[in-house]
Short mmCIF file of C-alpha atoms in Angstrom, two decimals:
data_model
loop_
_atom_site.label_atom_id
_atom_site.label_comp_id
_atom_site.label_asym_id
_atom_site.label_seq_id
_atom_site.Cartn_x
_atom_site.Cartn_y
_atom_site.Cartn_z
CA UNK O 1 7.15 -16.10 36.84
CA UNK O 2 5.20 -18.91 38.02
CA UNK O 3 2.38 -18.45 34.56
CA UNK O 4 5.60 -17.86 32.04
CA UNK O 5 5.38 -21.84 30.64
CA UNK O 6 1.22 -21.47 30.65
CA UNK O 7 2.32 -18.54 28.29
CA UNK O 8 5.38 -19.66 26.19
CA UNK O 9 3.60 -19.79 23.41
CA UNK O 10 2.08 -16.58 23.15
CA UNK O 11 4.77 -14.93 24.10
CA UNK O 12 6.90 -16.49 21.81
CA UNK O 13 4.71 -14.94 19.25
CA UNK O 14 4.93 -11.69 20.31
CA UNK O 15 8.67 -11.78 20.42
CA UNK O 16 10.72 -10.33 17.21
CA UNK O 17 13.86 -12.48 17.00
CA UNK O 18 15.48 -9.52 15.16
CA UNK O 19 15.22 -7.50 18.62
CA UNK O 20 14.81 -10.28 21.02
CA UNK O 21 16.13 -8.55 24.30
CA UNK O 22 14.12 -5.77 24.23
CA UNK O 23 10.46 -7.34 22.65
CA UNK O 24 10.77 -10.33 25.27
CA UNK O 25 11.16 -7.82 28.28
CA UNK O 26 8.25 -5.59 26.68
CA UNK O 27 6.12 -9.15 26.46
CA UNK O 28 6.87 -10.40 29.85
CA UNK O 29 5.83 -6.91 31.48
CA UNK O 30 2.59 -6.78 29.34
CA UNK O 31 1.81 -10.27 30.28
CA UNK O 32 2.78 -9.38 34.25
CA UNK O 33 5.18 -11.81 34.03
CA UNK O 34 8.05 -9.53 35.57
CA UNK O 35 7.46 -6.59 37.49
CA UNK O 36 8.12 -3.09 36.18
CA UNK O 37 11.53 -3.35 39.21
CA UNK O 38 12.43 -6.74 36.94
CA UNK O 39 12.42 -4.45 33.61
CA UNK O 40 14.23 -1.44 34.96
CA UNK O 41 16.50 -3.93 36.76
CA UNK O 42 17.68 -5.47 32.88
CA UNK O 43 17.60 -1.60 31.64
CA UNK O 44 20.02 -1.26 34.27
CA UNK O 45 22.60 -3.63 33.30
CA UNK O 46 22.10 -3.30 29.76
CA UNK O 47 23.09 0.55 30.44
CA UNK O 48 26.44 -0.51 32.14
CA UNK O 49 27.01 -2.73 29.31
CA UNK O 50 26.68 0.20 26.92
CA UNK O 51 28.81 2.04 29.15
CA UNK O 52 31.59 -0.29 28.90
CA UNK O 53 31.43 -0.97 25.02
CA UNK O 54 31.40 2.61 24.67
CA UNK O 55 34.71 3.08 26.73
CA UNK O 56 36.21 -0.35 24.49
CA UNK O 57 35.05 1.75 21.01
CA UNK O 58 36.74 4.90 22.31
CA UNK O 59 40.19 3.08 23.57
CA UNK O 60 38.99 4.42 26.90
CA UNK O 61 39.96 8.16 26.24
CA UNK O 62 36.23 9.31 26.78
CA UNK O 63 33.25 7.75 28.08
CA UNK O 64 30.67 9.98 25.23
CA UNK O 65 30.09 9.61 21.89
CA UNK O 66 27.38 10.95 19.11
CA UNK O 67 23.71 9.86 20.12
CA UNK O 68 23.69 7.94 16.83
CA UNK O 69 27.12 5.44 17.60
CA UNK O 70 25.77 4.95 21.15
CA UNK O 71 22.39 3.56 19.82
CA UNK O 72 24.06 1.34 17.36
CA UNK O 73 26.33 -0.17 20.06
CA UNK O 74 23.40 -0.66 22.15
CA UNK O 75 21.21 -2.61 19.34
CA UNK O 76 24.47 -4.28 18.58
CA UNK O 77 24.84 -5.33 22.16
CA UNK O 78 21.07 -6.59 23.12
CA UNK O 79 21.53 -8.66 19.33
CA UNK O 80 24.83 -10.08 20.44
CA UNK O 81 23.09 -11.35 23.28
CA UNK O 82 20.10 -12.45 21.70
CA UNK O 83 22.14 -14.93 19.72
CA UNK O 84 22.76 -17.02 22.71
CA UNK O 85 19.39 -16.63 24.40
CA UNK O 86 16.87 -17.17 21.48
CA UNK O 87 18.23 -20.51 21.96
CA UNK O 88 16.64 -20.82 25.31
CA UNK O 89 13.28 -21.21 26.32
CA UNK O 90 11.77 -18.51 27.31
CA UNK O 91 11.96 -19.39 31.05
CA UNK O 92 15.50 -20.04 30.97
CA UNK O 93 16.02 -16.45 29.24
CA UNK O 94 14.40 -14.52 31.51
CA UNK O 95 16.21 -16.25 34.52
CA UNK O 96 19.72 -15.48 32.43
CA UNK O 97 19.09 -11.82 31.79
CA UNK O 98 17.50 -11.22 35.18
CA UNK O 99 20.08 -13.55 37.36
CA UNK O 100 23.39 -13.41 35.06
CA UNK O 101 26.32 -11.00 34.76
CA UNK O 102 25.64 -9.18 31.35
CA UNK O 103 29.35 -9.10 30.76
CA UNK O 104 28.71 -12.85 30.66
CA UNK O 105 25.90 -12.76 28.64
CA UNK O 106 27.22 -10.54 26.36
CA UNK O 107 30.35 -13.05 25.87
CA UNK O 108 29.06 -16.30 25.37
CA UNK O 109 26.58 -13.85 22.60
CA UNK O 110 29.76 -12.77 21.28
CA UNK O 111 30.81 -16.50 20.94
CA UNK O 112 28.02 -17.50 19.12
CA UNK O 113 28.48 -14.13 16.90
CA UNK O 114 31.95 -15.11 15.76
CA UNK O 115 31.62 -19.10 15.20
CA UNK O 116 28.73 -17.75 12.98
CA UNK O 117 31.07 -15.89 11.06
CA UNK O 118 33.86 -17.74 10.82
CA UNK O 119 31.48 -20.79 9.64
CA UNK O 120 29.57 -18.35 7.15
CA UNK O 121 32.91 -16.93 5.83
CA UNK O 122 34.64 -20.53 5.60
CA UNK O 123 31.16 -21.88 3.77
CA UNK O 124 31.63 -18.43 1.09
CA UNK O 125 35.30 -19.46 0.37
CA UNK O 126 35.34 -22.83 0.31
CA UNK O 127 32.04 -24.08 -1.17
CA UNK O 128 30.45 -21.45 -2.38
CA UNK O 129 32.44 -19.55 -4.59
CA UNK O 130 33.58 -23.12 -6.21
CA UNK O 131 30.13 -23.35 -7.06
CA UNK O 132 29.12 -19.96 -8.73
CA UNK O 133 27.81 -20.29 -12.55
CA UNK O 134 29.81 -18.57 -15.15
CA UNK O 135 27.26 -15.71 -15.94
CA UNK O 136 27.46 -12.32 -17.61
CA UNK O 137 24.88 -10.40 -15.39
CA UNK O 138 25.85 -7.69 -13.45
CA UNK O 139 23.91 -7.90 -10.55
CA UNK O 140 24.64 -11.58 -10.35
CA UNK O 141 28.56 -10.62 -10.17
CA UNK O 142 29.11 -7.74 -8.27
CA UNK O 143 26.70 -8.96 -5.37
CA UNK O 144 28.43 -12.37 -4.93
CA UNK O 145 32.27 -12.13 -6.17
CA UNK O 146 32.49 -8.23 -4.91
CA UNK O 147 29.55 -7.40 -2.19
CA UNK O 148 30.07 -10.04 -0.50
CA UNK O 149 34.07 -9.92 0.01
CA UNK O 150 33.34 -6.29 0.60
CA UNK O 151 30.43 -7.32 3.85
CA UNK O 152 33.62 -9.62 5.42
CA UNK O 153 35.64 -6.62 5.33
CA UNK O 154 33.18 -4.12 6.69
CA UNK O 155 31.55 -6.16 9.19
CA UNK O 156 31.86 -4.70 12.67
CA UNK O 157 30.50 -7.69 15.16
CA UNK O 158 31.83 -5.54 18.14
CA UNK O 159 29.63 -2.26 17.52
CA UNK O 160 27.43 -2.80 15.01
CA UNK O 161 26.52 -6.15 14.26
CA UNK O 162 22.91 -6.12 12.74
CA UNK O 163 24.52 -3.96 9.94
CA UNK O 164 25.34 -5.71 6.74
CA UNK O 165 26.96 -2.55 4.97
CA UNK O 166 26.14 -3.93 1.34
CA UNK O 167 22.82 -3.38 -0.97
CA UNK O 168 22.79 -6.89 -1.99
CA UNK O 169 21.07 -6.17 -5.15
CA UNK O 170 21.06 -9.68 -6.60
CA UNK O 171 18.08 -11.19 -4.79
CA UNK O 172 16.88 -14.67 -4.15
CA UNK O 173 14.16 -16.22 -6.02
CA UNK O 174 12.66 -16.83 -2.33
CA UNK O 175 11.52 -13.56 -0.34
CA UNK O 176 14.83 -11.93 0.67
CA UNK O 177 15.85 -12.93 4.41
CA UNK O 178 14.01 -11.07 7.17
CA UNK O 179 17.34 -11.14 9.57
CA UNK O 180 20.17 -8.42 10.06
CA UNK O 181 24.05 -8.66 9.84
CA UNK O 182 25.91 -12.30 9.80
CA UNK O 183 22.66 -14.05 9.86
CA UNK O 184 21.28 -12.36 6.91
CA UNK O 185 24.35 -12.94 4.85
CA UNK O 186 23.83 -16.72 5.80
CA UNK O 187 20.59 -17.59 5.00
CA UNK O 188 20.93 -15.39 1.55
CA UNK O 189 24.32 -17.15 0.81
CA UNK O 190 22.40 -20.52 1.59
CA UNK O 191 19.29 -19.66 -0.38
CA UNK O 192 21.68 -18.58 -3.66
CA UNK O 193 24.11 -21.64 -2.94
CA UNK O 194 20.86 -24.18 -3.71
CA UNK O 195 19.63 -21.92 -6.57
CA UNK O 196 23.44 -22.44 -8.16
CA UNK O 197 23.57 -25.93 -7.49
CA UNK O 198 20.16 -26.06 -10.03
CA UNK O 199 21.59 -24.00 -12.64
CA UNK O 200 24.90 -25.76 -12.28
CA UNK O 201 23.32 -28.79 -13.60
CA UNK O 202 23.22 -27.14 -16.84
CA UNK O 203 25.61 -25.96 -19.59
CA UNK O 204 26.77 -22.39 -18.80
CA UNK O 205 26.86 -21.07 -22.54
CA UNK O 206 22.92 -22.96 -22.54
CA UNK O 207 21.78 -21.02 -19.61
CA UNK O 208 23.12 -17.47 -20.98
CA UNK O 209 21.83 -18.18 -24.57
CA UNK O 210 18.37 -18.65 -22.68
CA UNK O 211 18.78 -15.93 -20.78
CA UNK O 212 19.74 -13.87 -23.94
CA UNK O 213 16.20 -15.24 -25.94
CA UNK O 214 14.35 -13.50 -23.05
CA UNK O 215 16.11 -10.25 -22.76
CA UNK O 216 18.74 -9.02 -25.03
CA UNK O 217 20.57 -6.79 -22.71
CA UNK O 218 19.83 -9.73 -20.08
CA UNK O 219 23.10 -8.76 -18.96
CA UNK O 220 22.42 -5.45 -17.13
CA UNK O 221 19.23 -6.50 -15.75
CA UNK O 222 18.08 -7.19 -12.07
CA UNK O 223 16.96 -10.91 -13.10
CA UNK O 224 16.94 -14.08 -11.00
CA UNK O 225 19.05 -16.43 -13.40
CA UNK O 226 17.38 -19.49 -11.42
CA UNK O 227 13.99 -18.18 -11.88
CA UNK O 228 14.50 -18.15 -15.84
CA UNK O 229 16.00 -21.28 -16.11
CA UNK O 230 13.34 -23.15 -13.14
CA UNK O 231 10.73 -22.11 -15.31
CA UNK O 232 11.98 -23.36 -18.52
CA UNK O 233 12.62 -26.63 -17.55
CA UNK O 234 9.31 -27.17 -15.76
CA UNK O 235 7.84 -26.17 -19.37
CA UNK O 236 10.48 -28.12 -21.20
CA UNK O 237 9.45 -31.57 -19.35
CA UNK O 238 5.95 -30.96 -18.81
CA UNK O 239 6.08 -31.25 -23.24
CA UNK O 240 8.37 -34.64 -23.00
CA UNK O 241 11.52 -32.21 -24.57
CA UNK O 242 14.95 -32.45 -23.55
CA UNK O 243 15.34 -30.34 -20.44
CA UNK O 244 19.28 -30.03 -20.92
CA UNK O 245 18.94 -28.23 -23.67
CA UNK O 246 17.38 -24.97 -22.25
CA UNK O 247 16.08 -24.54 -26.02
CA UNK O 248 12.86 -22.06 -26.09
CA UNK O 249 12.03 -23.02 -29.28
CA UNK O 250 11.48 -26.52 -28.51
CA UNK O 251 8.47 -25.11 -27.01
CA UNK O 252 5.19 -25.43 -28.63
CA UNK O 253 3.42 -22.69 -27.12
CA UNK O 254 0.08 -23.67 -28.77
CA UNK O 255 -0.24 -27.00 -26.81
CA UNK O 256 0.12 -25.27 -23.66
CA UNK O 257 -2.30 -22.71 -24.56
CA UNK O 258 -4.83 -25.87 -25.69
CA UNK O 259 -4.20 -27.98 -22.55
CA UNK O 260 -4.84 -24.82 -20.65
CA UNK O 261 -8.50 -24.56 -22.42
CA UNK O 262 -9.21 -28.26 -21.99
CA UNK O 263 -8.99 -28.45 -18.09
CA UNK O 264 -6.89 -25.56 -16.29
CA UNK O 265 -7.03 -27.48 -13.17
CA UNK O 266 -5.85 -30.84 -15.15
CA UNK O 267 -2.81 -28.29 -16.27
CA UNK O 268 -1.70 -27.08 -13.14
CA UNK O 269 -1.49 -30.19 -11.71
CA UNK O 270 0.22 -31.63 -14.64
CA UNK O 271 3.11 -28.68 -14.18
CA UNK O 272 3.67 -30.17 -11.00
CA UNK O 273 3.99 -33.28 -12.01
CA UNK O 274 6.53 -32.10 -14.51
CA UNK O 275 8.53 -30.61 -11.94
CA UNK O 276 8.89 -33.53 -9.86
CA UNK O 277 9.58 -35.61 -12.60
CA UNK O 278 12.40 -32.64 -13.31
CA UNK O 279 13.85 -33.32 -9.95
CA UNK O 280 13.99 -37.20 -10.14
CA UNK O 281 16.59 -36.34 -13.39
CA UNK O 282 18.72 -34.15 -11.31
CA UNK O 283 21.75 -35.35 -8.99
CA UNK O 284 20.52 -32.84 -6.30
CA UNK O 285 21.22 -33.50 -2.18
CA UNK O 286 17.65 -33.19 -0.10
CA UNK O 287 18.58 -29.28 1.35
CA UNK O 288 18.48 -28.15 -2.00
CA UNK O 289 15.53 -30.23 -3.06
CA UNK O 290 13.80 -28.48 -0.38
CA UNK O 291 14.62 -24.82 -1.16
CA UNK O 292 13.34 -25.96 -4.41
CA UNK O 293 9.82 -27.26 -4.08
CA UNK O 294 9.45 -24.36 -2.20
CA UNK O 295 9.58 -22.41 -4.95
CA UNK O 296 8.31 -24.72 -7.59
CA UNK O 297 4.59 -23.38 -6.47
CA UNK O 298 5.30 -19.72 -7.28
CA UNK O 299 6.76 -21.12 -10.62
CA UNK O 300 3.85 -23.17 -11.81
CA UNK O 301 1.52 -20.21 -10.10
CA UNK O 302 3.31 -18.56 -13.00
CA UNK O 303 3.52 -20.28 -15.61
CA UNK O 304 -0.37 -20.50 -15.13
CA UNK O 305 -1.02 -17.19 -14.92
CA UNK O 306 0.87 -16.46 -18.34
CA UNK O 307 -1.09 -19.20 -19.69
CA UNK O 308 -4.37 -17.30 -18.35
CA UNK O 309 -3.47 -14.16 -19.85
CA UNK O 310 -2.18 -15.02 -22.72
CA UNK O 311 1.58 -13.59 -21.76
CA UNK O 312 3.36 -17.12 -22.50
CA UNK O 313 4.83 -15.30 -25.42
CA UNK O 314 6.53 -12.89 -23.55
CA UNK O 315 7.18 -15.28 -20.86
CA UNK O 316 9.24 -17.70 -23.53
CA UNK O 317 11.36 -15.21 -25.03
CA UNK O 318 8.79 -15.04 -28.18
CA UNK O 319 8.46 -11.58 -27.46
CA UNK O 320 11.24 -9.69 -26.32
CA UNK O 321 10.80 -9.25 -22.90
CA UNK O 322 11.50 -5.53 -21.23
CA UNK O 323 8.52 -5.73 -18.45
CA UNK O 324 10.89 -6.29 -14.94
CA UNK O 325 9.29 -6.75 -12.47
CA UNK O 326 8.90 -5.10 -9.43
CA UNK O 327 7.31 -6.09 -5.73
CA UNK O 328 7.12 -3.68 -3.11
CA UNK O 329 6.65 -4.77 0.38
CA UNK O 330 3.40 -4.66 2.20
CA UNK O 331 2.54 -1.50 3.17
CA UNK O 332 1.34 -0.16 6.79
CA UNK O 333 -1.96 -0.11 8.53
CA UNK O 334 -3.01 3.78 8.35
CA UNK O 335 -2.51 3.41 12.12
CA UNK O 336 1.18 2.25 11.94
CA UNK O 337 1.79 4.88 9.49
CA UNK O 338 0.24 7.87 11.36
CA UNK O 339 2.41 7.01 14.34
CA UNK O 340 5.35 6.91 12.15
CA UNK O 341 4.87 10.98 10.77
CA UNK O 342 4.23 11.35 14.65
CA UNK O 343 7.66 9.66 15.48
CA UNK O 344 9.28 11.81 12.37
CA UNK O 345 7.67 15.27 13.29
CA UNK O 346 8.72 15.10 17.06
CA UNK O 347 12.46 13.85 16.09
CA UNK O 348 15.59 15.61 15.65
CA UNK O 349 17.02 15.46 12.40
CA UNK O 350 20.31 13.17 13.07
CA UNK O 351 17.35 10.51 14.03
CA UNK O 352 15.13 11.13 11.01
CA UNK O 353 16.64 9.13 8.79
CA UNK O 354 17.63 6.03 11.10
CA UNK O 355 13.71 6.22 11.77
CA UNK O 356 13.05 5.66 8.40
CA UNK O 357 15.92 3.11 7.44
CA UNK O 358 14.71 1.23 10.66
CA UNK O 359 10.99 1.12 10.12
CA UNK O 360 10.13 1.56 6.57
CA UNK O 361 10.26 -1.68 4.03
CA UNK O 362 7.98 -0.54 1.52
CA UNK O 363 8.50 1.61 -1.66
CA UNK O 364 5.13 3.20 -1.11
CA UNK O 365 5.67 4.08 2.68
CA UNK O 366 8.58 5.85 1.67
CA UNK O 367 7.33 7.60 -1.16
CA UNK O 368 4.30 8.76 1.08
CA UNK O 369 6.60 9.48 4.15
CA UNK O 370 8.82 11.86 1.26
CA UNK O 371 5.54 13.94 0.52
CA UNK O 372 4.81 14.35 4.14
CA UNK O 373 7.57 15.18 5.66
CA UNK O 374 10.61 17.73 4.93
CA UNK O 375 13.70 16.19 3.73
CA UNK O 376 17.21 17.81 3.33
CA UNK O 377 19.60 16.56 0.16
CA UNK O 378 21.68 15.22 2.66
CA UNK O 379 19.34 13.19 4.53
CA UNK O 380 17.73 11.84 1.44
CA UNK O 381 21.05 10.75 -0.51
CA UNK O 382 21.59 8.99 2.75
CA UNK O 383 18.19 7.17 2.50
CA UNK O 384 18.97 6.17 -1.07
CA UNK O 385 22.35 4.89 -0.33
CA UNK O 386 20.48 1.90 1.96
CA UNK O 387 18.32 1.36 -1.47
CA UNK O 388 18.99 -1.31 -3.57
CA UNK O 389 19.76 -0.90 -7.62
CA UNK O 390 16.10 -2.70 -8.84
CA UNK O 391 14.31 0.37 -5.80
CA UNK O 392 16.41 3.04 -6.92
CA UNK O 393 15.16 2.28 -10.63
CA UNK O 394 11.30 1.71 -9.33
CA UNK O 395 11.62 5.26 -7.49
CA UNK O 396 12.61 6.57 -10.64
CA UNK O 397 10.30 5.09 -13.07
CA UNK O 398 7.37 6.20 -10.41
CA UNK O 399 8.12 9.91 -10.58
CA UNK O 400 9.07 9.57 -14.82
CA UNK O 401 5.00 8.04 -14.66
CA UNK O 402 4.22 11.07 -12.10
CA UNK O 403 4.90 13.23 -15.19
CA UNK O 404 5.80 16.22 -12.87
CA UNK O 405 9.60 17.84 -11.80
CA UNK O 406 9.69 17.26 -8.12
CA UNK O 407 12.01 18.02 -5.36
CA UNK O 408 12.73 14.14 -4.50
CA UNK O 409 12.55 13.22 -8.03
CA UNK O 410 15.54 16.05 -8.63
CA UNK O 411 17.36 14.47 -5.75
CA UNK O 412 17.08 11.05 -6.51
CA UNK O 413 19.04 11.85 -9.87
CA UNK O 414 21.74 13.46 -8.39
CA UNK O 415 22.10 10.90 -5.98
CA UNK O 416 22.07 8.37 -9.02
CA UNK O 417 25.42 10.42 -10.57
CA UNK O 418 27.50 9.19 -7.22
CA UNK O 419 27.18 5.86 -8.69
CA UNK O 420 29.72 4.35 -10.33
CA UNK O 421 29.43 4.94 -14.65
CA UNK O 422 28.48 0.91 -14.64
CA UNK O 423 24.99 1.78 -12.36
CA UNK O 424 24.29 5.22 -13.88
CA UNK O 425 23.90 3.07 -17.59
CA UNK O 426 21.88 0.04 -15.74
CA UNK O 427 19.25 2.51 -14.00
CA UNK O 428 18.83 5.25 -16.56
CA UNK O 429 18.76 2.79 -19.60
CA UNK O 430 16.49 0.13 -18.14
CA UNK O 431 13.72 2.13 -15.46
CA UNK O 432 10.92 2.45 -17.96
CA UNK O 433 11.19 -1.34 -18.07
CA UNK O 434 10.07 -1.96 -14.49
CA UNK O 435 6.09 -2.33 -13.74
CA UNK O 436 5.85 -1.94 -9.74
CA UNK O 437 3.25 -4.66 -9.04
#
């Protein structure tokens, strides 16, 4: 391993912290860091480990269980451990997995795994539910007072601890966390805890009378609250108004439109301005200051590209707003995807849809994956019940704008009746509303 430090750095790279274990083993043999009696030496132990959880989840009364239980224990065990290594250089990691007991490994990884939760669940029901704004939106509600209680119930750190069991359909104004289990309910809980402590700065009946000038049925609506109000204020100080008062119709939509004309670049850089000057107003601690001019860019990118278009109307409640909308993930290279109908065709079914779950983020990949490849109702109501509310109701508006009956389009409304009476109303009343960008 003498070139490993020459090498940190690309191999660091390389490495997906979701799947440490297994992508820094794959990097080091690529790289001829290890030899191939190094890898199969880790496969080894990681095996025995397997072996043993396996006996733990069955109480010891049988040493097999389904394929599909044994590979989530086995994900679940190379993440446990990953949680203590990624902490490590990547000299010191290798040297752990290839010198250590696993059993080790895998409890000081289990250590790490449970302070994380007990620190994420204390943070949830100590600070952050005392700081949730008094809203009316559905998805705002049953994601943070309900989902969230429900993910502490159903989390399973011992056997399956990259799960996180829930849809979490209220998103982040930021892109939604690229982690699994506890440390994706973290960093979302963090990300939503600095968005509340903006809108909490504001008067609660204030920020749902805004929200109500935008959209009228605001209420059943995948919206970011923060978004809405981030936006307004921005506007609001920009024009020297009182930013407190959340009042759209202090806006004069004309001189925004003119300053726009005058010098665009002049008015970009004059929304920034605005924000900071926002900031300096607010009693806000420097974490959340700095989730915040994050996203201040993407809101004056916005507010711009209104201006540009000549949307500000909608954009300020002028109009009434029913355009949600809707961003798919990137889709794959046409190489990426060919090897994933390979991977599909060569599967057996009980895999199928774990392969897609596992390796599909955008709507598009799935929606060309469902036109290649044979689904049962089964399989697909299983797919859908991974999909959040706002994808369920993008699927659906793209096969009402396919104008033709389909097979998956059938499906996807029967899966739709399993939800609860609450969802059926949200997705069926609202779909033509979203525009998948």
């Amino acid at each position: 391993m003498s070139n490993i430090i020459d090498l940190e750095s690309i191999i660091k790279d390389e490495i997906d912290n979701n799947n440490y274990v297994e992508t820094l083993f794959f990097t080091l043999l690529r790289h001829n860091i290890i030899s191939d009696s190094d890898y199969e030496q880790v496969i080894l132990k990681l095996l025995n480990l397997l072996s043993t959880q396996i006996k733990r989840y069955t109480g010891e009364l049988t040493s097999s269980v389904p394929v599909e239980v044994a590979k989530n224990i086995n994900i679940s065990n190379m993440w446990t451990i990953s949680l203590y290594l990624k902490g490590k250089d990547i000299k010191e990691s290798t040297q752990l997995l290839l010198c250590e007991d696993i059993n080790s490994l895998y409890k000081l990884g289990k250590t790490e795994l449970n302070n994380l939760i007990f620190k994420t669940k204390m943070f949830y029901n100590v600070v952050f539910l005392n700081n949730i704004i008094d809203t009316n939106n559905y998805f705002y509600n049953a994601t943070l007072k309900e989902g969230i209680k429900g993910f502490f119930k159903m989390y399973n750190p011992d056997y399956d601890s990259t799960n996180i069991f829930i849809t979490v359909d209220y998103d982040a104004y930021l892109e939604r966390p690229k982690l699994n289990g506890i440390e994706f309910i973290k960093q979302y809980l963090d990300y939503i805890y600095y968005e509340n402590m903006f809108c909490k700065q504001f008067d609660s009946a204030k920020i749902n009378n805004l929200l109500k000038a935008i959209y009228s049925n605001y209420e059943e609506l995948p919206i970011n609250i923060f978004e809405h109000i981030l936006t307004t204020t921005i506007i609001l100080e920009y024009l020297g108004m009182d930013i407190f008062d959340l009042n759209l119709l202090d806006i004069n939509i004309y001189n925004l439109y003119r300053d726009y004309k005058q010098n665009n670049e002049e008015y970009r850089g004059n929304l920034k301005v605005a924000y900071n000057s926002l900031i300096n107003k607010l009693k806000l601690d420097s974490s959340t200051i700095n989730y915040l001019d994050k996203c201040s860019g993407m809101t004056v990118n916005k507010i711009v590209s209104y201006t540009e278009n000549n949307n500000l109307e909608i954009l300020l409640g002028r109009t009434e707003k029913k355009e949600i909308n809707y961003i798919p993930s990137e889709k794959m290279s046409n190489s990426e995807y060919r090897k994933l109908i390979d991977l599909l065709n060569k599967t057996n079914k009980e895999d199928k849809v774990n392969i897609i779950i596992e390796n599909i983020t955008s709507l598009y990949d799935f929606i060309d994956v469902m036109e290649d490849i044979s689904f049962s109702s089964e399989e697909l109501f299983k797919v859908f019940s991974k999909f959040q509310i706002i994808e369920l109701m993008a699927l659906k508006k793209y096969y009402y704008d396919d104008i033709k009956d389909s097979y998956i389009e059938r499906e996807l409304n029967g899966f739709i009746m399993t939800k609860s009476i609450a969802e059926q109303n949200i997705i069926n009343n609202n779909y033509q509303y979203i525009t998948i960008t």
